[in-house]
Every structure is written in structure tokens, then in C-alpha cells.
Coordinates of C-alpha atoms in Angstrom, one line a residue:
X13 CA 21.3 -9.0 -8.2
X14 CA 24.8 -9.0 -8.2
X15 CA 27.0 -6.2 -6.4
X16 CA 29.5 -4.9 -9.0
X17 CA 33.4 -4.6 -6.9
X18 CA 34.6 -1.6 -7.3
X19 CA 37.8 -1.0 -7.4
X20 CA 39.7 0.9 -4.4
X21 CA 41.0 4.0 -4.0
X22 CA 43.6 4.9 -2.5
X23 CA 44.1 8.7 -1.7
X24 CA 48.2 10.1 -2.4
X25 CA 49.0 10.3 1.6
X26 CA 47.8 6.7 1.5
X27 CA 49.6 6.0 -1.9
X28 CA 53.3 7.1 -0.6
X29 CA 52.3 5.2 2.9
X30 CA 52.0 2.0 1.2
X31 CA 55.6 2.9 -0.8
X32 CA 57.4 4.1 2.0
X33 CA 56.3 1.7 4.2
X34 CA 57.3 -1.4 2.5
X35 CA 61.0 0.4 1.0
X36 CA 61.2 0.6 4.9
X37 CA 60.0 -3.0 5.9
X38 CA 62.6 -4.2 2.6
X39 CA 65.2 -2.7 4.4
X40 CA 65.9 -0.3 1.4
X41 CA 65.9 2.6 3.5
X42 CA 67.4 1.9 6.8
X43 CA 67.1 2.7 10.1
X44 CA 68.4 6.4 10.9
X45 CA 67.4 7.5 7.2
X46 CA 66.5 10.7 7.7
X47 CA 63.0 11.5 5.3
X48 CA 63.0 15.0 3.2
X49 CA 59.2 16.5 3.1
X50 CA 60.0 18.7 0.3
X51 CA 62.2 15.7 -2.1
X52 CA 59.1 13.1 -0.7
X53 CA 56.6 14.6 -2.1
X54 CA 58.8 15.8 -5.4
X55 CA 59.5 12.1 -5.7
X56 CA 55.4 11.3 -5.7
X57 CA 54.8 14.6 -8.2
X58 CA 51.9 15.6 -5.4
X59 CA 52.6 18.6 -2.5
X60 CA 54.0 18.1 1.4
X61 CA 50.1 18.2 2.9
X62 CA 49.4 14.5 1.7
X63 CA 53.4 13.1 2.7
X64 CA 52.9 14.6 6.3
X65 CA 50.0 13.2 6.4
X66 CA 52.0 9.9 5.5
X67 CA 54.8 10.2 7.8
X68 CA 51.9 10.7 10.9
X69 CA 50.7 7.3 10.1
X70 CA 54.5 5.6 9.4
X71 CA 55.1 6.8 13.0
X72 CA 52.6 6.1 13.8
X73 CA 52.9 2.3 13.1
X74 CA 56.9 2.2 14.6
X75 CA 58.4 3.3 11.5
X76 CA 59.7 6.5 11.2
X77 CA 60.1 9.2 14.2
X78 CA 59.2 12.4 13.2
X79 CA 61.3 15.5 13.5
X80 CA 61.0 19.4 13.7
X81 CA 59.5 21.2 10.0
X82 CA 57.9 18.6 9.4
X83 CA 60.8 15.6 8.5
X84 CA 61.3 12.1 9.2
X85 CA 64.0 10.1 10.3
X86 CA 63.4 5.8 9.8
X87 CA 63.4 4.0 13.1
X88 CA 64.9 1.2 14.3
X89 CA 62.9 -1.4 15.0
X90 CA 61.6 -2.6 18.0
X91 CA 62.5 -6.8 18.8
X92 CA 60.1 -6.3 21.9
X93 CA 57.3 -4.7 20.1
X94 CA 58.4 -7.1 17.0
X95 CA 57.4 -10.1 20.0
X96 CA 54.3 -9.2 21.0
X97 CA 52.6 -8.1 17.1
X98 CA 54.2 -11.3 16.0
X99 CA 52.2 -13.5 19.4
X100 CA 48.7 -11.9 19.1
X101 CA 49.5 -12.9 14.6
X102 CA 49.7 -16.7 16.5
X103 CA 46.2 -16.2 17.8
X104 CA 44.2 -14.3 15.3
X105 CA 46.0 -16.0 11.8
X106 CA 45.4 -19.5 12.2
X107 CA 41.5 -18.8 12.3
X108 CA 41.6 -16.9 9.1
X109 CA 43.5 -19.5 6.7
X110 CA 40.9 -21.9 7.8
X111 CA 38.1 -20.3 7.4
X112 CA 40.3 -18.5 4.0
X113 CA 40.8 -23.1 3.2
X114 CA 37.2 -23.4 2.4
X115 CA 36.5 -20.7 0.2
X116 CA 39.7 -21.0 -2.2
X117 CA 39.1 -22.0 -5.5
X118 CA 41.5 -23.5 -8.7
X119 CA 42.5 -20.0 -9.5
X120 CA 44.1 -19.3 -5.6
X121 CA 45.7 -22.9 -5.5
X122 CA 47.1 -22.9 -8.4
X123 CA 48.8 -19.2 -7.6
X124 CA 50.3 -20.6 -4.2
X125 CA 51.1 -23.7 -6.4
X126 CA 53.8 -20.9 -8.5
X127 CA 54.4 -19.0 -5.3
X128 CA 55.9 -22.3 -3.8
X129 CA 57.5 -22.8 -6.7
X130 CA 59.1 -18.7 -6.8
X131 CA 59.8 -18.9 -3.0
X132 CA 62.0 -22.9 -3.3
X133 CA 64.3 -20.5 -5.9
X134 CA 65.2 -18.4 -3.2
X135 CA 65.3 -20.6 -0.5
X136 CA 67.8 -19.7 1.7
X137 CA 69.3 -17.4 4.0
X138 CA 71.3 -15.4 1.6
X139 CA 68.1 -14.4 -0.5
X140 CA 66.2 -13.9 3.1
X141 CA 64.6 -10.6 2.4
X142 CA 62.7 -12.4 -1.4
X143 CA 62.1 -14.9 0.1
X144 CA 60.2 -13.0 3.0
X145 CA 58.3 -11.2 0.4
X146 CA 56.9 -14.6 -1.4
X147 CA 56.5 -15.9 2.4
X148 CA 54.0 -12.5 2.3
X149 CA 52.5 -13.5 -0.3
X150 CA 51.4 -16.8 0.3
X151 CA 50.2 -15.1 3.1
X152 CA 48.2 -13.1 1.6
X153 CA 46.8 -15.1 -0.9
X154 CA 45.2 -17.3 2.0
X155 CA 43.4 -14.0 3.9
X156 CA 42.7 -12.3 1.1
X157 CA 40.0 -15.5 0.8
X158 CA 39.1 -15.2 4.5
X159 CA 35.4 -14.2 4.6
X160 CA 35.7 -12.3 8.5
X161 CA 37.7 -8.9 6.9
X162 CA 38.3 -7.2 10.0
X163 CA 40.2 -9.9 10.9
X164 CA 41.6 -10.5 8.0
X165 CA 42.7 -6.9 7.5
X166 CA 44.1 -7.2 11.7
X167 CA 46.2 -9.9 10.6
X168 CA 47.3 -8.0 7.9
X169 CA 48.1 -4.5 9.8
X170 CA 50.1 -6.9 12.4
X171 CA 52.6 -8.5 8.6
X172 CA 53.3 -4.6 8.6
X173 CA 54.6 -3.8 11.6
X174 CA 56.5 -6.6 12.2
X175 CA 57.9 -7.1 8.8
X176 CA 61.7 -6.1 9.9
X177 CA 61.8 -8.1 12.1
X178 CA 60.6 -11.0 10.4
X179 CA 64.0 -10.0 7.7
X180 CA 66.0 -11.0 10.3
X181 CA 65.2 -13.6 12.0
X182 CA 64.4 -15.5 7.8
X183 CA 68.2 -15.6 8.1
X184 CA 68.1 -18.2 10.7
X185 CA 70.2 -21.9 9.1
X186 CA 67.2 -23.2 9.8
X187 CA 64.7 -21.1 8.9
X188 CA 63.7 -21.0 5.8
X189 CA 63.8 -24.7 5.2
X190 CA 61.6 -25.6 7.7
X191 CA 59.6 -23.2 6.5
X192 CA 59.2 -24.1 3.1
X193 CA 58.3 -27.9 4.2
X194 CA 55.5 -25.8 5.7
X195 CA 54.2 -23.9 2.8
X196 CA 54.5 -26.2 1.0
X197 CA 52.1 -28.9 3.6
X198 CA 49.4 -26.5 3.5
X199 CA 48.7 -26.8 0.0
X200 CA 48.6 -30.2 0.4
X201 CA 46.2 -30.4 3.4
X202 CA 43.6 -27.3 1.8
X203 CA 44.0 -29.3 -2.2
X204 CA 42.3 -32.9 0.4
X205 CA 39.9 -30.4 2.9
X206 CA 41.8 -32.1 5.4
X207 CA 40.7 -29.0 7.5
X208 CA 41.2 -30.0 10.8
X209 CA 45.0 -30.9 10.3
X210 CA 45.7 -27.8 8.3
X211 CA 44.3 -25.9 11.6
X212 CA 47.1 -28.4 13.4
X213 CA 49.6 -27.3 10.9
X214 CA 48.9 -23.5 10.6
X215 CA 49.4 -23.4 14.6
X216 CA 52.2 -24.8 14.3
X217 CA 53.5 -22.8 12.0
X218 CA 52.1 -19.6 12.9
X219 CA 54.5 -20.9 16.3
X220 CA 57.2 -21.4 14.6
X221 CA 57.9 -17.8 13.6
X222 CA 57.3 -16.9 17.3
X223 CA 59.6 -18.7 17.9
X224 CA 62.1 -17.7 16.3
X225 CA 60.9 -14.1 17.2
X226 CA 61.4 -14.3 21.3
X227 CA 64.6 -16.3 20.1
X228 CA 65.7 -13.0 18.6
X229 CA 64.5 -11.2 21.8
X230 CA 66.8 -12.8 23.8
X231 CA 70.0 -12.3 22.2
X232 CA 69.3 -9.0 21.5
X233 CA 69.2 -8.9 25.5
X234 CA 72.2 -11.5 26.1
X235 CA 73.9 -8.5 24.4
X236 CA 73.0 -6.3 26.3
X237 CA 73.7 -8.1 28.9
X238 CA 77.3 -8.2 27.6
X239 CA 77.9 -4.8 26.8
X240 CA 76.4 -3.2 30.6
X241 CA 79.1 -5.7 31.7
X242 CA 82.5 -4.8 29.4
X243 CA 81.5 -1.8 31.3
X244 CA 81.8 -2.7 34.2

């Protein structure tokens, strides 16, 4: 008997968590911005209890810092943490991509084609947030077909935690152009059924992002050193 898939149920706390996390990751909520418990509860039409739970989950993920009396403020992204998370993703995602690619059907491939068209329209540093969101959608489509759900969930969690750092390095002058070309090549290899070449490209693609984050860490370290030197 075919198992009936049930729609995913989200608690109110999960809804609040997802919405605030996405706003923080996109930069709509900036570091230092205060989140007032009562105001957030009113916005979502719920009691303060699920909002408190959402705040605790956001704090556990490094998105906010809790303040007395139930509030929170948006934390600044830690580039060292982002680098470590990206390193883990670079190890895991090529395997998940290859597992998923063998299960992508024509509908999924057409969806990837559509995302590529949208990405091409915003493939410039000035549109980094829009490109970043489409980049995430592209990989989400692939990961949704990964048969190892724990692997896919782990990678998605890492994507969520490292999202803000990605928006910074996407603004590099060559990053988006190179990234775009790699995504186009991924779809071509999936259609060709060349999974060995796809694995190699996926490794390069993941390492590409990792090197960009490491460059960001090095730049921040150099900036900090210059500040220390200027105060001597």
C-alpha cells in the first residue's frame, strides 16, 4: 500500500522562529536591533509563550542574544563560526548532491532551469541578497530529493546558520559570475547522467564557497590587527 504523505505541521513557535530567522539572514533585521516580546507576539497574533520559545531557538543558533524580561536583540554574525560551518557543509554537500541527482525527475529539472533564469537576471554584486535567496532555492530543490533525510536536514541547518556570512562574500566582484557558471554546469551534468563529474564539480563548488569565507575571515583578522596597531 502506498504511504500517504502528510503535510508538515508547524507549531506557532516554529512559524515565528522561521520568519525571524529568515529576516535576520536576509539582513531585514540588522545586528543590534531589539526584538520586543510583546510586539512580536502581537505581530504574529499569538501569546508570548511561543515567541519565548522561538527566541530561545534563535539564541541557540546564534541569531540573537537574549536580554532580561524576555526580549532579545539580533546578534552580529561571527565569521569564524560561519567559516567552520561552511567547512562542514563543504564535506557533506557533494555526497548529498550526488545521491539526490540520481533521483531528480523532469519536473525538478525544469524547476532548476527556471531558477537559473531568475539567477541570471540578478547575477551581479548589487543584487547579492536576491541572488543568495535563489542560490538557496536551487540547492533546496536538489537536497529535497536526497534519500538520506538526516544528511539533508543537517546541511539545511548549516545553510541557515551561515546565511548572513554568505550575503557578505556574495558581494565579491567575481564570485557571482563564477557561481552562476557552476550552477549551469551542475544542471548539464545531471541531465547527462555524469555523476562522477558532478561529484567533482560539487566538491569544487563547495570549496569555492569555503575559500570565500576564509578570505572573509582573513580580511576581518587584518582589519582587527590594523585597529590594534592604530591605537598603539
